[in-house]
Coordinates of C-alpha atoms in Angstrom, one line a residue:
M1152 CA 0.1 0.0 -0.1
E1153 CA 1.3 3.4 -0.9
I1154 CA 0.4 7.1 -0.2
K1155 CA -1.8 7.1 -3.4
E1156 CA -3.9 4.1 -2.1
L1157 CA -4.6 5.9 1.2
F1158 CA -5.7 8.8 -0.6
L1159 CA -8.2 6.7 -2.4
I1160 CA -9.4 5.1 0.8
K1161 CA -9.5 8.5 2.5
K1162 CA -11.6 9.9 -0.4
H1163 CA -14.4 7.2 -0.5
F1164 CA -14.9 5.9 3.0
P1165 CA -16.1 9.3 4.7
I1166 CA -18.8 9.2 1.8
W1167 CA -19.8 5.8 2.7
Q1168 CA -19.8 6.7 6.5
I1169 CA -17.5 3.7 7.3
P1170 CA -14.8 4.4 10.0
L1171 CA -11.3 3.5 9.3
V1172 CA -8.7 2.0 11.9
F1173 CA -5.0 1.6 11.0
R1174 CA -3.3 -1.3 12.6
A1175 CA 0.4 -2.0 12.8
A1176 CA 1.5 -4.9 15.0
G1177 CA -1.4 -4.7 17.4
T1178 CA 0.8 -5.3 20.5
S1179 CA -0.8 -2.4 22.5
L1180 CA -2.7 -3.5 25.5
S1181 CA -5.4 -0.9 25.2
G1182 CA -7.2 -2.3 22.2
Q1183 CA -6.9 0.6 19.8
S1184 CA -6.7 -1.6 16.7
I1185 CA -10.1 -3.0 17.3
T1186 CA -13.1 -1.7 15.2
D1187 CA -16.4 -2.2 13.8
G1188 CA -15.5 -0.5 10.6
I1189 CA -12.6 -1.2 8.3
L1190 CA -9.1 -2.2 9.7
V1191 CA -6.2 -1.3 7.5
D1192 CA -3.3 -3.5 8.1
L1193 CA 0.1 -1.7 7.7
S1194 CA 2.3 -4.5 8.8
Q1195 CA 3.2 -5.9 5.4
H1196 CA 4.5 -3.1 3.3
W1197 CA 4.9 0.0 5.3
D1198 CA 8.3 -1.1 6.6
R1199 CA 11.1 1.2 5.2
I1200 CA 13.9 2.2 7.3
K1201 CA 16.5 4.9 6.4
V1202 CA 19.5 5.7 8.7
E1203 CA 20.6 9.2 8.3
E1204 CA 23.4 11.6 9.5
E1205 CA 25.6 8.6 10.6
G1206 CA 22.7 7.3 12.8
R1207 CA 21.8 10.5 14.5
L1208 CA 18.5 10.4 12.7
V1209 CA 16.5 7.4 11.3
R1210 CA 13.4 7.5 9.0
V1211 CA 10.8 5.0 9.5
Q1212 CA 7.4 4.0 8.3
P1213 CA 4.7 2.8 10.6
G1214 CA 5.2 -0.9 9.7
A1215 CA 8.8 -1.0 10.6
I1216 CA 9.5 -3.1 13.8
G1217 CA 11.2 -1.5 16.5
A1218 CA 13.9 -4.0 17.2
I1219 CA 14.8 -4.0 13.4
V1220 CA 15.1 -0.2 13.4
N1221 CA 17.5 -0.6 16.2
A1222 CA 19.4 -3.3 14.2
H1223 CA 19.8 -0.8 11.4
L1224 CA 21.3 1.6 14.0
K1225 CA 23.4 -0.7 15.8
R1226 CA 26.4 -0.1 13.4
N1227 CA 26.5 3.5 14.4
A1228 CA 26.1 2.4 18.3
R1229 CA 22.7 4.3 18.4
K1230 CA 19.2 3.3 19.1
I1231 CA 15.8 4.8 19.1
G1232 CA 14.8 6.3 22.5
P1233 CA 11.5 4.2 23.1
D1234 CA 12.2 0.8 24.5
P1235 CA 8.9 -0.8 25.2
A1236 CA 8.9 -4.4 26.4
S1237 CA 7.2 -5.4 23.1
I1238 CA 9.9 -3.9 21.1
S1239 CA 10.8 -7.1 19.2
S1240 CA 7.2 -7.0 17.8
A1241 CA 5.9 -3.4 18.2
M1242 CA 6.0 -1.4 15.1
M1243 CA 6.8 2.3 14.7
G1244 CA 3.2 3.4 13.9
G1245 CA 2.2 2.2 17.3
I1246 CA 5.3 3.1 19.1
I1247 CA 4.7 6.7 18.1
S1248 CA 0.8 6.7 18.3
N1249 CA 1.0 5.5 21.8
N1250 CA 4.0 7.8 22.9
A1251 CA 5.9 4.6 23.9
S1252 CA 8.6 5.0 26.4
G1253 CA 9.8 2.0 28.1
M1254 CA 12.1 0.5 30.7
C1255 CA 15.2 2.8 30.3
C1256 CA 14.1 5.7 28.2
G1257 CA 12.0 7.4 31.0
V1258 CA 10.3 10.7 29.9
V1259 CA 13.3 12.4 28.1
H1260 CA 13.7 9.8 25.4
N1261 CA 10.1 8.8 24.8
S1262 CA 8.4 9.1 21.3
Y1263 CA 7.3 12.5 22.0
H1264 CA 10.6 13.9 22.6
T1265 CA 12.5 12.1 20.0
T1266 CA 10.1 12.5 17.0
K1267 CA 11.8 15.1 14.8
Y1268 CA 9.6 15.3 11.7
I1269 CA 6.3 13.8 11.0
R1270 CA 4.6 13.2 7.6
F1271 CA 0.8 12.7 8.2
I1272 CA -2.5 12.6 6.5
L1273 CA -5.6 14.3 7.9
P1274 CA -9.2 12.6 7.8
D1275 CA -10.0 15.0 4.8
G1276 CA -7.1 13.4 2.8
R1277 CA -4.8 16.4 3.1
L1278 CA -1.0 15.5 3.5
Y1279 CA 1.6 17.5 5.4
N1280 CA 5.0 17.1 6.4
T1281 CA 6.9 19.2 9.1
E1282 CA 10.1 18.5 7.4
F1283 CA 9.0 20.8 4.6
P1284 CA 9.0 24.5 5.4
G1285 CA 6.4 25.2 2.7
D1286 CA 3.9 23.1 4.5
Y1287 CA 3.5 25.4 7.3
L1288 CA 2.1 28.4 5.2
R1289 CA 0.0 25.5 3.2
F1290 CA -1.5 24.3 6.4
K1291 CA -2.4 27.8 7.4
Q1292 CA -4.1 28.5 4.2
E1293 CA -5.8 25.1 3.7
C1294 CA -6.9 24.4 7.2
E1295 CA -7.5 27.9 8.5
V1296 CA -10.2 27.0 11.0
L1297 CA -8.1 24.1 12.6
Y1298 CA -5.1 26.5 12.3
L1299 CA -6.8 29.1 14.3
H1300 CA -8.3 26.8 16.9
L1301 CA -5.0 25.3 17.6
A1302 CA -3.4 28.8 18.1
A1303 CA -6.3 29.9 20.3
I1304 CA -5.9 27.0 22.6
R1305 CA -2.3 27.8 22.9
N1306 CA -2.9 31.4 23.7
R1307 CA -5.4 30.6 26.4
I1308 CA -3.0 28.3 28.1
L1309 CA -0.3 30.8 28.0
S1310 CA -2.6 33.4 29.5
R1311 CA -3.2 31.2 32.6
P1312 CA 0.1 30.6 34.4
E1313 CA -1.6 28.0 36.6
V1314 CA -2.7 25.9 33.6
F1315 CA 0.7 26.3 32.0
K1316 CA 2.4 25.2 35.4
R1317 CA 0.1 22.3 35.7
I1318 CA 0.8 21.0 32.2
R1319 CA 4.4 21.3 32.7
Q1320 CA 4.3 19.4 35.9
K1321 CA 2.2 16.7 34.5
Y1322 CA 4.6 15.7 31.8
Q1323 CA 7.7 15.7 34.0
T1324 CA 6.8 12.1 34.7
K1325 CA 5.3 9.4 32.6
N1326 CA 1.9 10.5 31.2
T1327 CA 0.1 8.8 28.3
V1328 CA -3.5 9.7 29.4
G1329 CA -5.4 11.6 26.8
Y1330 CA -3.8 13.8 24.2
G1331 CA -0.3 15.1 24.7
V1332 CA -1.4 18.9 25.6
N1333 CA 2.2 19.6 26.3
A1334 CA 2.5 20.3 22.7
F1335 CA 0.7 23.5 23.2
I1336 CA 3.5 24.7 25.5
D1337 CA 6.4 23.1 23.8
Y1338 CA 5.7 24.4 20.2
E1339 CA 4.6 27.7 18.8
D1340 CA 3.5 27.0 15.3
P1341 CA 0.1 25.3 14.9
L1342 CA 1.5 22.6 12.5
D1343 CA 4.1 21.6 14.9
I1344 CA 1.4 21.5 17.7
L1345 CA -0.7 19.2 15.7
A1346 CA 2.1 17.0 14.6
H1347 CA 3.1 16.4 18.1
L1348 CA -0.4 15.9 19.2
L1349 CA -0.4 12.9 16.9
V1350 CA 2.3 11.3 19.3
G1351 CA 0.2 9.5 21.8
A1352 CA -3.1 10.3 20.1
E1353 CA -3.7 6.5 19.1
G1354 CA -4.4 7.2 15.5
T1355 CA -7.6 9.4 16.3
L1356 CA -6.3 12.6 14.7
A1357 CA -4.5 11.6 11.6
F1358 CA -2.5 8.8 9.9
I1359 CA 1.2 9.0 10.6
A1360 CA 2.7 7.9 7.1
E1361 CA 6.4 8.5 8.1
A1362 CA 8.5 9.9 11.0
V1363 CA 11.9 10.9 11.5
M1364 CA 13.3 10.2 15.0
E1365 CA 16.3 11.4 16.8
T1366 CA 18.4 8.6 18.3
I1367 CA 20.3 8.2 21.4
P1368 CA 23.7 6.4 22.1
D1369 CA 23.4 2.5 22.5
H1370 CA 26.0 1.9 25.2
S1371 CA 28.1 -1.2 24.8
E1372 CA 28.7 -1.8 28.6
K1373 CA 25.8 -2.8 30.5
S1374 CA 25.4 -4.4 33.9
T1375 CA 22.1 -5.8 35.4
A1376 CA 20.9 -7.0 38.7
M1377 CA 17.7 -8.0 40.4
L1378 CA 17.4 -6.7 44.0
Y1379 CA 15.0 -8.1 46.5
F1380 CA 13.4 -6.3 49.5
P1381 CA 11.0 -7.3 52.4
D1382 CA 8.2 -4.9 51.1
I1383 CA 7.3 -2.3 48.6
Y1384 CA 8.1 0.6 50.8
T1385 CA 11.4 -0.6 51.5
A1386 CA 11.9 -1.2 47.6
C1387 CA 10.8 2.4 46.9
N1388 CA 13.2 3.6 49.5
A1389 CA 16.1 2.3 47.0
I1390 CA 14.9 4.2 44.1
V1391 CA 16.5 7.5 44.8
P1392 CA 19.9 6.2 45.5
L1393 CA 19.7 4.1 42.3
S1394 CA 18.8 7.0 40.4
E1395 CA 21.3 9.3 41.8
S1396 CA 24.0 6.8 41.1
G1397 CA 23.1 6.8 37.4
A1398 CA 20.9 3.6 36.8
A1399 CA 19.4 3.6 33.4
A1400 CA 16.6 1.4 34.3
V1401 CA 14.8 0.7 37.7
E1402 CA 11.6 -1.6 37.4
L1403 CA 9.7 -2.1 40.5
M1404 CA 7.7 -5.4 40.9
D1405 CA 5.5 -6.5 43.8
R1406 CA 5.1 -10.1 45.2
A1407 CA 1.9 -10.7 43.0
S1408 CA 3.8 -9.8 39.9
L1409 CA 6.6 -11.9 40.9
R1410 CA 4.5 -14.8 41.7
S1411 CA 3.0 -14.7 38.3
V1412 CA 6.2 -15.7 36.7
E1413 CA 7.9 -17.6 39.3
H1414 CA 7.1 -21.1 37.7
I1415 CA 8.2 -20.2 34.2
K1416 CA 11.3 -21.9 33.0
G1417 CA 14.5 -20.1 33.6
M1418 CA 13.2 -17.7 36.4
P1419 CA 15.6 -17.2 39.3
E1420 CA 14.7 -19.8 41.9
I1421 CA 15.0 -17.1 44.7
I1422 CA 11.5 -15.8 43.4
K1423 CA 9.7 -18.9 44.9
T1424 CA 11.3 -18.4 48.3
L1425 CA 10.4 -14.7 48.8
P1426 CA 8.3 -13.5 51.8
V1427 CA 4.6 -12.8 51.1
D1428 CA 5.0 -9.0 51.0
A1429 CA 8.5 -8.9 49.2
A1430 CA 9.2 -6.7 46.2
A1431 CA 11.9 -6.5 43.7
L1432 CA 13.7 -3.9 41.6
L1433 CA 15.2 -4.9 38.3
V1434 CA 18.2 -2.4 37.8
E1435 CA 20.5 -1.7 34.9
Y1436 CA 23.5 0.5 34.5
Q1437 CA 24.8 1.6 31.2
G1438 CA 28.1 3.3 30.3
E1439 CA 30.4 4.2 27.5
N1440 CA 33.1 1.9 29.0
H1441 CA 33.9 -0.5 31.9
D1442 CA 35.5 2.1 34.0
N1443 CA 32.5 4.3 33.8
L1444 CA 30.1 1.5 34.6
K1445 CA 32.1 0.5 37.6
L1446 CA 32.0 4.0 38.9
Q1447 CA 28.1 4.0 38.8
I1448 CA 27.8 0.7 40.5
D1449 CA 30.3 1.3 43.3
A1450 CA 28.4 4.6 44.0
F1451 CA 25.3 2.6 44.6
L1452 CA 27.0 -0.3 46.5
T1453 CA 28.4 2.1 49.1
K1454 CA 24.7 2.9 50.0
C1455 CA 23.5 -0.8 50.1
P1456 CA 24.1 -1.5 53.8
D1457 CA 21.3 1.1 54.6
L1458 CA 18.7 -0.4 52.2
N1459 CA 17.6 -3.5 54.1
L1460 CA 18.2 -5.9 51.1
L1461 CA 17.1 -9.5 51.1
N1462 CA 19.9 -10.5 48.9
V1463 CA 23.6 -9.5 48.3
P1464 CA 23.5 -7.5 44.9
V1465 CA 25.2 -9.4 42.1
F1466 CA 25.4 -7.4 38.9
T1467 CA 26.1 -9.4 35.7
T1468 CA 27.4 -8.2 32.3
V1469 CA 26.8 -11.6 30.6
P1470 CA 24.2 -10.9 27.9
S1471 CA 22.4 -14.3 28.4
E1472 CA 22.1 -13.7 32.3
Q1473 CA 20.8 -10.2 31.6
A1474 CA 18.2 -11.7 29.1
L1475 CA 17.1 -13.9 31.9
L1476 CA 16.5 -11.2 34.3
W1477 CA 14.7 -8.9 31.8
K1478 CA 12.4 -12.0 30.9
V1479 CA 11.2 -11.7 34.6
R1480 CA 10.0 -8.1 33.7
K1481 CA 8.8 -8.7 30.2
G1482 CA 6.9 -11.9 31.1
M1483 CA 4.7 -10.5 33.8
F1484 CA 1.8 -8.9 31.8
P1485 CA 1.3 -11.9 29.3
A1486 CA 1.6 -14.2 32.4
V1487 CA -1.1 -12.4 34.2
G1488 CA -3.3 -12.1 31.1
A1489 CA -2.9 -15.8 30.6
V1490 CA -4.6 -16.8 33.8
R1491 CA -7.3 -14.3 33.8
V1492 CA -11.0 -15.6 33.9
S1493 CA -12.6 -15.8 30.5
G1494 CA -14.6 -12.6 29.6
T1495 CA -12.6 -10.5 31.9
S1496 CA -9.7 -7.9 31.0
V1497 CA -6.5 -6.8 32.8
A1498 CA -6.7 -3.4 34.2
R1499 CA -3.6 -1.4 33.3
C1500 CA -2.9 1.8 35.2
W1501 CA -0.8 4.8 34.0

């Protein structure tokens, strides 16, 4: 399927009053790719990937798998910012449309903050690209009402300091609830605002045909450990020391979560013996070299005696052992979903 085919679809389906839903990999847990209208599958042909500027940028279509994008970037020691647990299957259309973050990227390197340019098609079939300066004037002329509405919303926010402050605070932590209204305070031109509203809009505003993503360094040195604590409160007390020492990932898991995967082949045996209120932190440090990595870990280890750990921290740099630890985290939601009662759903909180 090419752009011209999408134009044909966009032209006829509004006339027929049939809704369109675009689907990439369908790995999202929120059911956005379910419809009673027409489902447009993008997973087969919209998969072009082009590495640019020695890996500092990567141009992707919505059907490109996240892990394959990273494989293209690996020769430049770069990767995309978002690192969702489903990255081996998730495609860029969903990664962007859900404003995916992940286990290491936090807020700074999520889809919203690393998307540089977006090429998109509005429901009326008009195509715009934030990479082309001429499209800014064209958008103003062709979509005057939308342009003015976006500008008016931004002006209302800027005129109310308490609203501005509230939005800024809300997006300093992970927040994928509703539209990304931080676009109204991060960007000035209505086309840029609209383009960044698409990130996290779950496909409800426009079809993202292509995006240019800024990449981040893919550090070759990584060290991973699973830390166990008597309870959630004690585990949470360790998060600040870990963050201050430079941990790239800190994943919190309660006893119920750990119990859901403890019988899966390859899981650490210690999980089965943990107390009823126990909790765990999956921790990973990343560095440019071994010395940099060691400095970070040593900074944390000096604080360990005060953290009431159930185990002596053992950090591993062996890829197979690291993969096993990450398997604990990545296997949790599928494990919980697999044992749910038929006809029920698994609640997911943000």
